[in-house]
PDB file of C-alpha atoms in Angstrom:
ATOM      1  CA  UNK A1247      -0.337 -65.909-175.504  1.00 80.00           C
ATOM      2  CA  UNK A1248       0.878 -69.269-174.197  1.00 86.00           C
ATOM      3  CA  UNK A1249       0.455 -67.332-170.666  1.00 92.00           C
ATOM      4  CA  UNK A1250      -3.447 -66.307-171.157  1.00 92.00           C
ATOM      5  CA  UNK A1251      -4.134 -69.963-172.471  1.00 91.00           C
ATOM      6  CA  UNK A1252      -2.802 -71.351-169.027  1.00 92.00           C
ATOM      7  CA  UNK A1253      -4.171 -68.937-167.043  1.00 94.00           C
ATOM      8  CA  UNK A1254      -8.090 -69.301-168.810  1.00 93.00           C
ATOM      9  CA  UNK A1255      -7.255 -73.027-168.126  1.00 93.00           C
ATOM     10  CA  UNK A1256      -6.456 -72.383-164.417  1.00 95.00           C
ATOM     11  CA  UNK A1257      -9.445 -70.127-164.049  1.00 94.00           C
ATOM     12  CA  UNK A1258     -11.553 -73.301-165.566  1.00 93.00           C
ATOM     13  CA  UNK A1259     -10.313 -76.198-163.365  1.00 92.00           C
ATOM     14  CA  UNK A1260     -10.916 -73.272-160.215  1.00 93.00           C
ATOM     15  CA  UNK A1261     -14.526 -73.364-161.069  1.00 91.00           C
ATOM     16  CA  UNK A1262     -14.271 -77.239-161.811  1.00 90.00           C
ATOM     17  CA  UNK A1263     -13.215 -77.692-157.898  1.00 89.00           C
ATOM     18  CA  UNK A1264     -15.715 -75.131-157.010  1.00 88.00           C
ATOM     19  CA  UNK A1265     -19.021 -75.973-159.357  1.00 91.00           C
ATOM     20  CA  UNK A1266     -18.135 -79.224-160.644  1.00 91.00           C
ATOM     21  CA  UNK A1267     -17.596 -80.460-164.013  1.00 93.00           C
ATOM     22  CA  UNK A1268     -20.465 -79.414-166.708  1.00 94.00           C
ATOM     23  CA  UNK A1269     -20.456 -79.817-170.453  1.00 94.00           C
ATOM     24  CA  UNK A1270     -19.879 -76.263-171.041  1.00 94.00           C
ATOM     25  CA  UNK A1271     -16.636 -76.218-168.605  1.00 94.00           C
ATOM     26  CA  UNK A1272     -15.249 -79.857-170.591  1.00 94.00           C
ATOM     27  CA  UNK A1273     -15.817 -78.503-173.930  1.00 93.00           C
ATOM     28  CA  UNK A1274     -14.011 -74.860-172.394  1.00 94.00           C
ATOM     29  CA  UNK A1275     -11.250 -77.040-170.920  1.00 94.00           C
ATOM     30  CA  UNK A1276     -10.453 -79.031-174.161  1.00 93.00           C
ATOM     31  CA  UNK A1277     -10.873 -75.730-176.300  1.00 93.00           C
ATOM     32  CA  UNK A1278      -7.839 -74.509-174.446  1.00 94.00           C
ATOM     33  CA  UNK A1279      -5.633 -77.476-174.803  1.00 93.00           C
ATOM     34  CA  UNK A1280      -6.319 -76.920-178.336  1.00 93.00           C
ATOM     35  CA  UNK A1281      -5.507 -73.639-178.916  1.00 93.00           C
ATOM     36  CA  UNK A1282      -2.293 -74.490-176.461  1.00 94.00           C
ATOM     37  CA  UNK A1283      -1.467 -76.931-178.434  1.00 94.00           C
ATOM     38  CA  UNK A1284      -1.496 -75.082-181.970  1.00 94.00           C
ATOM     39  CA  UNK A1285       0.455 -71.942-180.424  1.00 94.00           C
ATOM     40  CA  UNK A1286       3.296 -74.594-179.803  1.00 93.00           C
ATOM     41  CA  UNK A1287       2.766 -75.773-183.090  1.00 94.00           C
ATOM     42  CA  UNK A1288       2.967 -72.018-184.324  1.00 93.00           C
ATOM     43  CA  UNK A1289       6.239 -71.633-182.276  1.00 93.00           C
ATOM     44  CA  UNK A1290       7.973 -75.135-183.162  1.00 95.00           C
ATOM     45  CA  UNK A1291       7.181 -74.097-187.167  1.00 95.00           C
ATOM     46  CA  UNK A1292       9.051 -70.733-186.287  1.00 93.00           C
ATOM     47  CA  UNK A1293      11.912 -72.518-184.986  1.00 93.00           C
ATOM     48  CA  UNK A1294      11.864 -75.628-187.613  1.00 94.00           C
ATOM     49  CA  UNK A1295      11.638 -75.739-191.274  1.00 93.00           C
ATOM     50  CA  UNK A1296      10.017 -79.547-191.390  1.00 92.00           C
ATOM     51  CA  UNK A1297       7.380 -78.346-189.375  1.00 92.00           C
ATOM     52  CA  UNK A1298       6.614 -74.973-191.343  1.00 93.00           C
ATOM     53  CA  UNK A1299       6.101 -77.328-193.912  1.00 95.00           C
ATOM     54  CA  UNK A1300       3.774 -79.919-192.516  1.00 95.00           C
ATOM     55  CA  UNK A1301       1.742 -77.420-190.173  1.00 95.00           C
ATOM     56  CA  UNK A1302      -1.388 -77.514-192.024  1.00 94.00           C
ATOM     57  CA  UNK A1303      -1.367 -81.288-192.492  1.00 95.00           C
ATOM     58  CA  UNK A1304       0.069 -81.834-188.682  1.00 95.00           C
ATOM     59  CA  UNK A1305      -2.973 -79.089-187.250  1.00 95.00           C
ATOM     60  CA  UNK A1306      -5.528 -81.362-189.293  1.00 96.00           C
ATOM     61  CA  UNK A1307      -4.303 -84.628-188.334  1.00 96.00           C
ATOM     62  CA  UNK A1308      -3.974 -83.552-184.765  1.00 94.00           C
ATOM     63  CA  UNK A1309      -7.620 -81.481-184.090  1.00 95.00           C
ATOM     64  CA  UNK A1310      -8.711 -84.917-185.973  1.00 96.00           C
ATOM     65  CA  UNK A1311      -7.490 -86.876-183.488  1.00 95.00           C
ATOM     66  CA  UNK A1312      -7.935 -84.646-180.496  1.00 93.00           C
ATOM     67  CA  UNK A1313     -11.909 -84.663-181.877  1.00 93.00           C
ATOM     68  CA  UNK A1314     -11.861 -88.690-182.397  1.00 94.00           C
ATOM     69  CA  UNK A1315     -10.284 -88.830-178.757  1.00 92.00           C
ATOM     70  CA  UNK A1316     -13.121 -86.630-177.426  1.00 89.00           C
ATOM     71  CA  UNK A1317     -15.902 -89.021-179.118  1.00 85.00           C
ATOM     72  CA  UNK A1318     -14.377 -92.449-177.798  1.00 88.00           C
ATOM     73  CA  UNK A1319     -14.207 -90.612-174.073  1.00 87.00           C
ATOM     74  CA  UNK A1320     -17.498 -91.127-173.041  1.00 88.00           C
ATOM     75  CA  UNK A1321     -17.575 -87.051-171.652  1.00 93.00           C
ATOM     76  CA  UNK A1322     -21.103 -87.564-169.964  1.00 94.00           C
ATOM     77  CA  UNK A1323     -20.050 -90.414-168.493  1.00 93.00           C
ATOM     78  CA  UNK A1324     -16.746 -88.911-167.723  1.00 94.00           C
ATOM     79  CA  UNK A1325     -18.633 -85.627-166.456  1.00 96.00           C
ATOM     80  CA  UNK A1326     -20.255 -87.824-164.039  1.00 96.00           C
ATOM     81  CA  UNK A1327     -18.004 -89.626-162.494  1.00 95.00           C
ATOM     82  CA  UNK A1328     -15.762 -86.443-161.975  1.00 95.00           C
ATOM     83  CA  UNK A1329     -19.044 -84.876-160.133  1.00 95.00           C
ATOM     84  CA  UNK A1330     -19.856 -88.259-158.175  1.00 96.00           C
ATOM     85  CA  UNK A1331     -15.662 -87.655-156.712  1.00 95.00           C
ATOM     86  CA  UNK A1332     -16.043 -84.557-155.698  1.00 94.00           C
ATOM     87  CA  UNK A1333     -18.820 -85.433-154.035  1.00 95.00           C
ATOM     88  CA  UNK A1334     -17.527 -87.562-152.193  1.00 94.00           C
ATOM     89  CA  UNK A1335     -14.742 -85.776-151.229  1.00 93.00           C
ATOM     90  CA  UNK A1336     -16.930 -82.649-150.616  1.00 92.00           C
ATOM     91  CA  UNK A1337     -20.139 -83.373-149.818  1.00 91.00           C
ATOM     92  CA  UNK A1338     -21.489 -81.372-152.818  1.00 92.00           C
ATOM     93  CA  UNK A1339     -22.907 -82.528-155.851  1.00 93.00           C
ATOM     94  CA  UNK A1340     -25.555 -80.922-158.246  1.00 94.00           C
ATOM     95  CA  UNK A1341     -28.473 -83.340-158.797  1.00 94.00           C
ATOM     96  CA  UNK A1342     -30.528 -80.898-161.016  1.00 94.00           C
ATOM     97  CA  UNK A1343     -26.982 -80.949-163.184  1.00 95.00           C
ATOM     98  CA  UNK A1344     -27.031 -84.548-162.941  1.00 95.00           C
ATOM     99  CA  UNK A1345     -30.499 -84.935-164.498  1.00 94.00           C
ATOM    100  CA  UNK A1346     -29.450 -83.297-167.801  1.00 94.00           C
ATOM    101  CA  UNK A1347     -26.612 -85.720-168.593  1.00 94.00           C
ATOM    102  CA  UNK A1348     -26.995 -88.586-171.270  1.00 91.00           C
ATOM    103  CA  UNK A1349     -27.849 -92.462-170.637  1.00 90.00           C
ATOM    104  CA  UNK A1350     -23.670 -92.614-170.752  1.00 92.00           C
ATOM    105  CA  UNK A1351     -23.732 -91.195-167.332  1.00 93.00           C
ATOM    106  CA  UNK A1352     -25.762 -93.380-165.498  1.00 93.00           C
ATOM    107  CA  UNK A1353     -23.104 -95.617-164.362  1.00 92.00           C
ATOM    108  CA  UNK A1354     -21.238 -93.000-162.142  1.00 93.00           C
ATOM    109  CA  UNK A1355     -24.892 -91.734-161.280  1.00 94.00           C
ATOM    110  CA  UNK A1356     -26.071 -95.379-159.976  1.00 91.00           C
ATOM    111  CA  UNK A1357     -22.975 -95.781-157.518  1.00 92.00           C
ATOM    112  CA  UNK A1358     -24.215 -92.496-155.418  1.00 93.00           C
ATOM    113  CA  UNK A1359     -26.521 -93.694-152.072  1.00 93.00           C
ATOM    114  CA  UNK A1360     -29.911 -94.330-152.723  1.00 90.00           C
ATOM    115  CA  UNK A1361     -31.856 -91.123-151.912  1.00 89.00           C
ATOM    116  CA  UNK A1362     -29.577 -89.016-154.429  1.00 91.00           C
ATOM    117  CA  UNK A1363     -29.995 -91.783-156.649  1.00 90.00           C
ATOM    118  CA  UNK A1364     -32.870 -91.786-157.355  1.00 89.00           C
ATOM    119  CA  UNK A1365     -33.649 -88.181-157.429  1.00 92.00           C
ATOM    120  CA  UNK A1366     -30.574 -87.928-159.990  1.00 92.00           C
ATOM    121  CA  UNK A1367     -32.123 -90.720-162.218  1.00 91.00           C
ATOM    122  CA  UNK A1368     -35.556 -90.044-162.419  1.00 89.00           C
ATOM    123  CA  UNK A1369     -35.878 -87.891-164.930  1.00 88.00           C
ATOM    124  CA  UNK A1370     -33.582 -90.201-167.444  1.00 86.00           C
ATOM    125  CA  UNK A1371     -35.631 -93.540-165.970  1.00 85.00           C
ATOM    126  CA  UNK A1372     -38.492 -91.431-167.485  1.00 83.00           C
ATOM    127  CA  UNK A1373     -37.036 -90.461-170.900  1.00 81.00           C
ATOM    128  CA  UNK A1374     -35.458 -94.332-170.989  1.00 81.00           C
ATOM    129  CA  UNK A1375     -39.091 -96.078-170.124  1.00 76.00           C
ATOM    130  CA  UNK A1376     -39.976 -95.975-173.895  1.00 75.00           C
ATOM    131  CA  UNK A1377     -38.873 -99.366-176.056  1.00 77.00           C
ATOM    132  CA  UNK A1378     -37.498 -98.178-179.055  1.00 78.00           C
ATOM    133  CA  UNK A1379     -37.447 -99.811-182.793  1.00 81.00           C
ATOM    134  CA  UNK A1380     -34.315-102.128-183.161  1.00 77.00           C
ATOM    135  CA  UNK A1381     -33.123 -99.629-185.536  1.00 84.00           C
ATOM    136  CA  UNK A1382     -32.487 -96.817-182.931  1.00 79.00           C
ATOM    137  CA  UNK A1383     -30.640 -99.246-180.964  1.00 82.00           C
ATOM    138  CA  UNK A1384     -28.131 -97.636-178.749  1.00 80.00           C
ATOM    139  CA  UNK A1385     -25.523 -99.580-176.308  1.00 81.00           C
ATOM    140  CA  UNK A1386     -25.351 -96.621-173.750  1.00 83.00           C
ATOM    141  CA  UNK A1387     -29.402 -96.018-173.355  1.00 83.00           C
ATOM    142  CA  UNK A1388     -29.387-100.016-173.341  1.00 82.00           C
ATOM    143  CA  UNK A1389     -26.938-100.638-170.450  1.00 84.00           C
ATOM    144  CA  UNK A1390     -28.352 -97.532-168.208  1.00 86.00           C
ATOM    145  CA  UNK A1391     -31.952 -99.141-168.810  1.00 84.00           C
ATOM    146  CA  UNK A1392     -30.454-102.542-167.246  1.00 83.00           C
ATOM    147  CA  UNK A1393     -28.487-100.336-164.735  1.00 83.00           C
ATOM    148  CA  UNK A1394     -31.913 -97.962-163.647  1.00 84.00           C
ATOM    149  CA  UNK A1395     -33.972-101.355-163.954  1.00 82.00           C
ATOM    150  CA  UNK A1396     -30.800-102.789-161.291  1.00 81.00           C
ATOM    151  CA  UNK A1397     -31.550 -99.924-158.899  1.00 74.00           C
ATOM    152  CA  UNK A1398     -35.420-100.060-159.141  1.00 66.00           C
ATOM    153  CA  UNK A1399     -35.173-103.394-158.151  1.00 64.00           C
ATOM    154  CA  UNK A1400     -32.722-102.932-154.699  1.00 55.00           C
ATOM    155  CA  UNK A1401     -34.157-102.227-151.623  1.00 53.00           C
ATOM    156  CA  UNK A1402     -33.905 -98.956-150.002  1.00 50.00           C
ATOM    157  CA  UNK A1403     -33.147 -97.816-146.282  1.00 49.00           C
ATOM    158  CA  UNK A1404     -36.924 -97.064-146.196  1.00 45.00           C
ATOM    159  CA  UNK A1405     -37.770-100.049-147.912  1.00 48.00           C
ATOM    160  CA  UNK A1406     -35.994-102.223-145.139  1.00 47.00           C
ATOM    161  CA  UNK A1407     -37.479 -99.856-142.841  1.00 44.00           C
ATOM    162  CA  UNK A1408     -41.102-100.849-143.416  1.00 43.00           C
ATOM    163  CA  UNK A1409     -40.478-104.652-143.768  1.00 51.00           C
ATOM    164  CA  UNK A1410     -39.179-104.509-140.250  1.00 50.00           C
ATOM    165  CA  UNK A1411     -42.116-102.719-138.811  1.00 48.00           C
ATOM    166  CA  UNK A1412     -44.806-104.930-140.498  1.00 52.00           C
ATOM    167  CA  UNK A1413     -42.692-108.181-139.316  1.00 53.00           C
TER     168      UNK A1413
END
């Protein structure tokens, strides 16, 4: 079992290097750690008493953690930045993907050159254009409206283009 667990996980990070990173493949990825994880579990509690005992508390305690761990990662954000590497080491990246993600991925998004910036951002600059009530406050959609509002407000090739033509 241990065997079709690593080899699903191979098969993942393949497509990973191939595709790039999308929610699906994270959420695929850390699905097989898990169930990695509990068929060691399953084998240590086979081999040792204590754990026999505690396996229902230690499976609990650990998916808690391994869920808590998932939260406090950022995976957007992280799913960005994973895409914006490759990219740069391949050449590749998938903007329409790009446009899907959540304000937490703006970041990685805003350190790619201008022209796929943009194209990559507009859809969340649109979605992020809206004020909203102090009580929907959110950190993430704050900090990629001051990051979007950054990038608006740099000049472009183009941009320093057509100011030397009309000087």
């Amino acid at each position: 079992t241990m065997v079709v667990v690593a080899s699903a996980l191979r098969r993942l990070l393949l497509y990973e290097d191939a595709f790039g990173l999308t929610r699906l493949r994270f959420v695929a990825e850390a699905t097989a750690l898990w169930f990695g994880a509990i068929f060691a579990l399953l084998i240590a509690a086979g081999a040792f008493t204590a754990v026999r005992r505690q396996l229902a508390r230690i499976v609990i305690a650990g998916t808690s953690v391994g869920l808590l761990a998932l939260s406090l990662l950022n995976p957007d954000g992280w799913i960005a930045e994973r895409n914006v590497e490759r990219w740069r080491e391949t050449g590749r990246i998938d903007v329409a993907y790009l446009q899907t993600l959540s304000a937490d991925a703006v970041p990685a998004i805003a350190t790619l050159p201008p022209e796929l910036r943009s194209r990559a951002l507009a859809p969340l600059a649109a979605q992020l254009a809206d004020e909203e009530p102090w009580s929907s406050y959110n950190s993430s959609r704050a900090s990629a409206r001051d990051a979007i509002a950054a990038q608006t407000q740099q000049p472009t090739h183009l941009d320093v283009a057509m100011q030397d033509l009309t000087s």
